Coordinates of C-alpha atoms and ligand atoms in Angstrom, one line a residue:
M89 CA -95.5 30.8 -46.8
S90 CA -96.0 30.2 -43.1
G91 CA -99.7 29.3 -43.1
R92 CA -101.3 25.9 -43.8
L93 CA -103.6 25.0 -46.6
I94 CA -106.1 22.3 -45.5
T95 CA -108.6 21.2 -48.1
V96 CA -111.8 19.1 -47.6
E97 CA -113.0 16.9 -50.4
G98 CA -115.7 14.4 -51.1
L99 CA -119.1 14.0 -52.8
D100 CA -121.9 16.5 -52.3
G101 CA -123.7 15.6 -49.1
A102 CA -120.6 14.0 -47.5
G103 CA -120.6 16.8 -44.8
K104 CA -117.7 19.0 -46.0
T105 CA -119.4 22.3 -45.1
T106 CA -120.4 20.9 -41.7
L107 CA -116.9 19.7 -41.0
V108 CA -115.2 22.9 -42.1
K109 CA -117.4 24.9 -39.6
G110 CA -116.7 22.5 -36.8
L111 CA -113.0 22.5 -37.5
A112 CA -112.8 26.2 -37.6
S113 CA -114.4 26.5 -34.1
A114 CA -112.2 23.8 -32.7
L115 CA -109.0 25.3 -34.1
R116 CA -109.9 28.8 -33.0
E117 CA -110.5 27.6 -29.5
R118 CA -106.9 26.4 -29.5
G119 CA -105.8 29.9 -30.5
Q120 CA -105.0 29.1 -34.1
P121 CA -105.8 31.8 -36.7
V122 CA -108.2 30.2 -39.2
E123 CA -109.9 31.3 -42.4
I124 CA -112.6 29.5 -44.2
L125 CA -113.3 29.6 -48.0
R126 CA -115.2 27.5 -50.4
E127 CA -115.0 26.6 -54.1
P128 CA -116.2 27.6 -56.5
G129 CA -116.6 31.0 -54.8
G130 CA -115.0 33.1 -52.0
V131 CA -114.4 36.2 -54.1
V132 CA -116.6 38.2 -56.4
L133 CA -115.4 36.8 -59.7
A134 CA -115.5 33.2 -58.5
E135 CA -119.0 33.7 -57.0
R136 CA -120.3 34.9 -60.4
L137 CA -118.7 31.9 -62.1
R138 CA -120.3 29.7 -59.4
T139 CA -123.7 30.9 -60.5
I140 CA -122.9 29.9 -64.1
V141 CA -121.5 26.5 -63.5
K142 CA -124.4 25.5 -61.2
D143 CA -127.2 26.8 -63.5
P144 CA -129.4 23.8 -64.5
D145 CA -130.7 25.7 -67.5
L146 CA -127.3 26.1 -69.2
F147 CA -125.5 23.7 -71.5
V148 CA -121.8 23.8 -70.5
D149 CA -119.3 21.7 -72.5
A150 CA -117.0 19.5 -70.3
R151 CA -113.9 21.4 -71.3
A152 CA -115.6 24.8 -70.7
E153 CA -116.7 23.5 -67.3
A154 CA -113.2 22.5 -66.3
L155 CA -111.9 25.9 -67.4
L156 CA -114.6 27.8 -65.5
Y157 CA -113.7 26.0 -62.3
A158 CA -110.0 26.6 -62.9
A159 CA -110.6 30.3 -63.6
A160 CA -112.6 30.7 -60.4
R161 CA -109.8 28.9 -58.6
A162 CA -107.1 31.1 -60.1
Q163 CA -108.8 34.2 -58.8
L164 CA -109.4 32.8 -55.4
V165 CA -105.8 31.7 -55.0
A166 CA -104.5 35.1 -56.1
E167 CA -107.0 37.2 -54.1
R168 CA -107.4 35.2 -50.9
V169 CA -105.5 32.0 -50.6
R170 CA -101.9 33.2 -51.0
P171 CA -102.4 36.3 -48.9
A172 CA -104.0 34.2 -46.1
L173 CA -101.1 31.7 -46.1
A174 CA -98.6 34.6 -46.2
N175 CA -100.3 35.9 -43.1
G176 CA -99.8 32.7 -41.2
S177 CA -103.4 31.6 -41.2
W178 CA -104.6 28.0 -41.5
L179 CA -106.9 28.1 -44.4
L180 CA -109.8 25.6 -44.5
L181 CA -110.9 25.3 -48.1
D182 CA -114.1 23.5 -49.0
R183 CA -113.0 21.8 -52.2
F184 CA -109.9 22.5 -54.3
V185 CA -108.0 21.0 -57.3
D186 CA -108.9 17.4 -56.3
S187 CA -112.5 18.2 -57.0
S188 CA -111.7 19.1 -60.6
L189 CA -109.5 16.0 -61.0
A190 CA -112.4 13.8 -59.7
Y191 CA -115.4 15.6 -61.2
Q192 CA -114.0 16.9 -64.5
G193 CA -111.0 14.6 -65.0
S194 CA -112.8 11.4 -64.1
G195 CA -116.6 12.1 -63.9
R196 CA -116.6 14.0 -67.2
G197 CA -113.9 11.8 -68.7
L198 CA -111.4 14.6 -69.5
G199 CA -108.5 12.8 -68.0
L200 CA -106.6 13.4 -64.7
E201 CA -103.4 14.7 -66.3
E202 CA -105.2 17.1 -68.7
V203 CA -107.2 18.6 -65.8
R204 CA -104.1 18.7 -63.5
A205 CA -102.2 20.7 -66.2
I206 CA -104.8 23.5 -66.4
N207 CA -105.0 23.6 -62.6
D208 CA -101.2 23.8 -62.2
F209 CA -101.4 26.9 -64.4
A210 CA -104.4 28.3 -62.5
T211 CA -102.8 27.9 -59.0
G212 CA -99.1 28.3 -59.9
G213 CA -98.7 24.7 -58.6
L214 CA -100.0 25.4 -55.1
K215 CA -100.5 22.1 -53.2
P216 CA -102.5 21.6 -50.0
D217 CA -100.6 20.7 -46.8
R218 CA -103.3 18.2 -45.9
T219 CA -106.5 17.0 -47.6
L220 CA -109.3 15.5 -45.6
L221 CA -111.3 13.2 -47.8
L222 CA -114.9 12.5 -46.5
R223 CA -115.7 9.1 -47.9
I224 CA -119.4 8.3 -47.9
D225 CA -121.4 5.3 -49.0
P226 CA -124.1 5.9 -51.7
A227 CA -127.0 5.0 -49.3
T228 CA -126.1 7.5 -46.6
R229 CA -125.4 10.2 -49.2
K230 CA -128.8 9.6 -50.8
Q231 CA -130.5 9.8 -47.4
R232 CA -128.8 13.1 -46.6
L233 CA -129.6 14.7 -49.9
T234 CA -133.2 13.6 -49.7
E235 CA -133.6 15.1 -46.2
R236 CA -132.1 18.3 -47.5
D237 CA -135.0 18.4 -50.1
E238 CA -133.4 20.9 -52.5
A239 CA -133.7 20.9 -56.3
P240 CA -130.5 19.5 -57.8
D241 CA -128.1 22.0 -59.5
R242 CA -126.6 21.3 -62.9
I243 CA -123.8 19.1 -61.5
E244 CA -126.0 17.3 -59.0
A245 CA -128.4 16.4 -61.8
A246 CA -125.9 13.9 -63.3
G247 CA -126.5 10.2 -63.0
H248 CA -125.1 7.4 -60.7
A249 CA -122.3 6.5 -63.1
F250 CA -120.9 10.0 -62.9
F251 CA -120.8 9.9 -59.1
D252 CA -119.4 6.4 -58.9
A253 CA -116.6 7.5 -61.2
I254 CA -115.9 10.5 -58.9
A255 CA -115.9 8.4 -55.7
Q256 CA -113.4 6.0 -57.4
A257 CA -111.2 8.8 -58.6
Y258 CA -111.0 10.2 -55.0
D259 CA -109.9 6.8 -53.7
T260 CA -107.3 6.7 -56.4
L261 CA -106.0 10.1 -55.6
A262 CA -105.8 9.3 -51.9
A263 CA -104.0 6.1 -52.5
A264 CA -101.4 7.9 -54.7
E265 CA -100.6 10.5 -52.0
P266 CA -101.1 8.9 -48.6
E267 CA -98.9 11.6 -46.9
R268 CA -101.3 14.3 -48.0
F269 CA -104.7 12.6 -47.8
Y270 CA -106.4 11.6 -44.6
V271 CA -109.5 9.6 -45.3
I272 CA -112.5 9.8 -43.0
D273 CA -115.6 7.7 -42.8
A274 CA -118.3 10.4 -43.3
A275 CA -121.2 8.2 -42.2
Q276 CA -120.1 8.5 -38.6
E277 CA -121.9 11.1 -36.4
R278 CA -120.7 14.7 -36.7
S279 CA -118.6 14.7 -33.5
R280 CA -116.7 11.6 -34.6
V281 CA -116.0 13.1 -38.0
L282 CA -114.6 16.2 -36.3
T283 CA -112.4 14.1 -34.0
A284 CA -111.1 12.2 -36.9
A285 CA -110.4 15.4 -38.8
L286 CA -108.4 16.9 -35.9
E287 CA -106.4 13.6 -35.7
G288 CA -105.8 14.1 -39.4
L289 CA -104.3 17.5 -38.8
Q290 CA -101.8 16.3 -36.2
G291 CA -98.2 17.2 -37.2
L292 CA -99.2 20.3 -39.2
S293 CA -98.1 22.7 -36.5
D294 CA -94.6 21.4 -36.8
P295 CA -92.9 23.5 -39.5
A296 CA -91.0 20.4 -40.6
A297 CA -94.3 18.7 -41.5
S298 CA -94.8 21.1 -44.4
A299 CA -92.6 22.8 -46.9
D300 CA -92.8 26.6 -46.5
Ligands
Z5A177 N1 -117.3 21.0 -58.5 C1 -116.7 20.5 -59.6 O1 -117.4 19.8 -60.4 N2 -115.4 20.8 -59.9 C2 -114.7 21.6 -59.1 O2 -113.5 21.8 -59.3 C3 -115.4 22.1 -57.9 C4 -116.7 21.8 -57.7 C5 -114.6 23.0 -57.0 C6 -120.3 22.7 -55.9 O3 -121.4 22.6 -55.1 C7 -120.5 21.8 -57.1 O4 -119.4 22.0 -58.0 C8 -120.4 20.3 -56.6 C9 -119.1 19.8 -57.2 C10 -118.8 20.7 -58.3 N3 -121.5 19.6 -57.2 N4 -121.8 18.5 -57.0 N5 -122.3 17.5 -56.9 P1 -121.7 23.1 -53.7 O5 -120.6 24.0 -53.3 O6 -123.1 23.7 -53.7 O7 -121.9 21.8 -52.8 P2 -120.9 20.7 -52.5 O8 -119.5 21.1 -52.4 O9 -121.2 19.6 -53.5 O10 -121.4 20.3 -51.1 P3 -122.8 20.2 -50.4 O11 -123.8 19.6 -51.3 O12 -123.1 21.5 -49.7 O13 -122.5 19.0 -49.3 P4 -121.4 19.0 -48.1 O14 -120.9 20.3 -47.8 O15 -120.5 17.9 -48.4 O16 -122.4 18.5 -46.9 P5 -123.1 19.4 -45.8 O17 -123.8 20.5 -46.4 O18 -122.1 19.7 -44.7 O19 -124.1 18.3 -45.2 C11 -125.1 17.7 -46.0 C12 -126.3 17.4 -45.1 O20 -125.9 16.3 -44.2 C13 -126.7 18.5 -44.2 O21 -128.1 18.4 -44.0 C14 -125.9 18.2 -42.9 O22 -126.6 18.7 -41.7 C15 -125.9 16.7 -42.9 N6 -124.7 16.1 -42.2 C16 -123.5 16.6 -42.3 N7 -122.6 15.8 -41.6 C17 -123.4 14.8 -41.1 C18 -123.1 13.7 -40.2 N8 -121.9 13.4 -39.8 N9 -124.1 12.9 -39.8 C19 -125.4 13.2 -40.2 N10 -125.7 14.3 -41.0 C20 -124.7 15.1 -41.4

């Protein structure tokens, strides 16, 4: 594969979607072919699964939830991610396997290795070249979500302990793979977050920086 897979991770409200859009513009200005996708979603099957996993009226068992995210991911990888990478694009992906490790593995208590195993099967072991982790403090996150003023979906309706566990899991994942993760303070203003993210992508143009 000649493209690059760049994933953006963090709690809801951290600014992932905002950053992905800003990054895409900045990279395109530099002449880099870029595609944007989000999880769960990006292809018809995964968008339908997105509706199911977010539905606040549904009871979804934790194992079923992990498998639904993995199924959506398997379809996205087969239909869009691998073709984009084969095409030489830089793919900016709003969430990927680390979300399942943090939310289902840690937040739901299923275990990191158990969730990693089903995701290795789903993706064929595909790994991001770089992961930008937007780290946000609870107060700033709360303020942003309040300003957004939207009803919480099924996942967002979980309590503080769930999100504390997820934040901690992200820190653990980042510490375990410092060469892949680039951690950014998401409480900074948008332009500073973007600058930090571009710094975090330095070296990716060099083919030696990533195994093809
Ligand atoms: N989930 C899971 O459990 N397991 C998985 O494997 C996967 C996902 C893939 C997907 O929800 C849910 O699925 C998610 C995790 C779970 N649930 N939760 N919680 P989603 O796709 O609907 O949403 P999200 O991924 O959680 O992100 P989000 O809520 O859209 O937030 P965001 O993309 O990180 O933030 P944003 O929309 O860019 O910004 C939020 C607000 O802050 C907005 O008003 C911005 O204008 C503002 N903002 C952004 N950046 C800044 C800065 N720097 N300063 C000030 N204000 C800012």
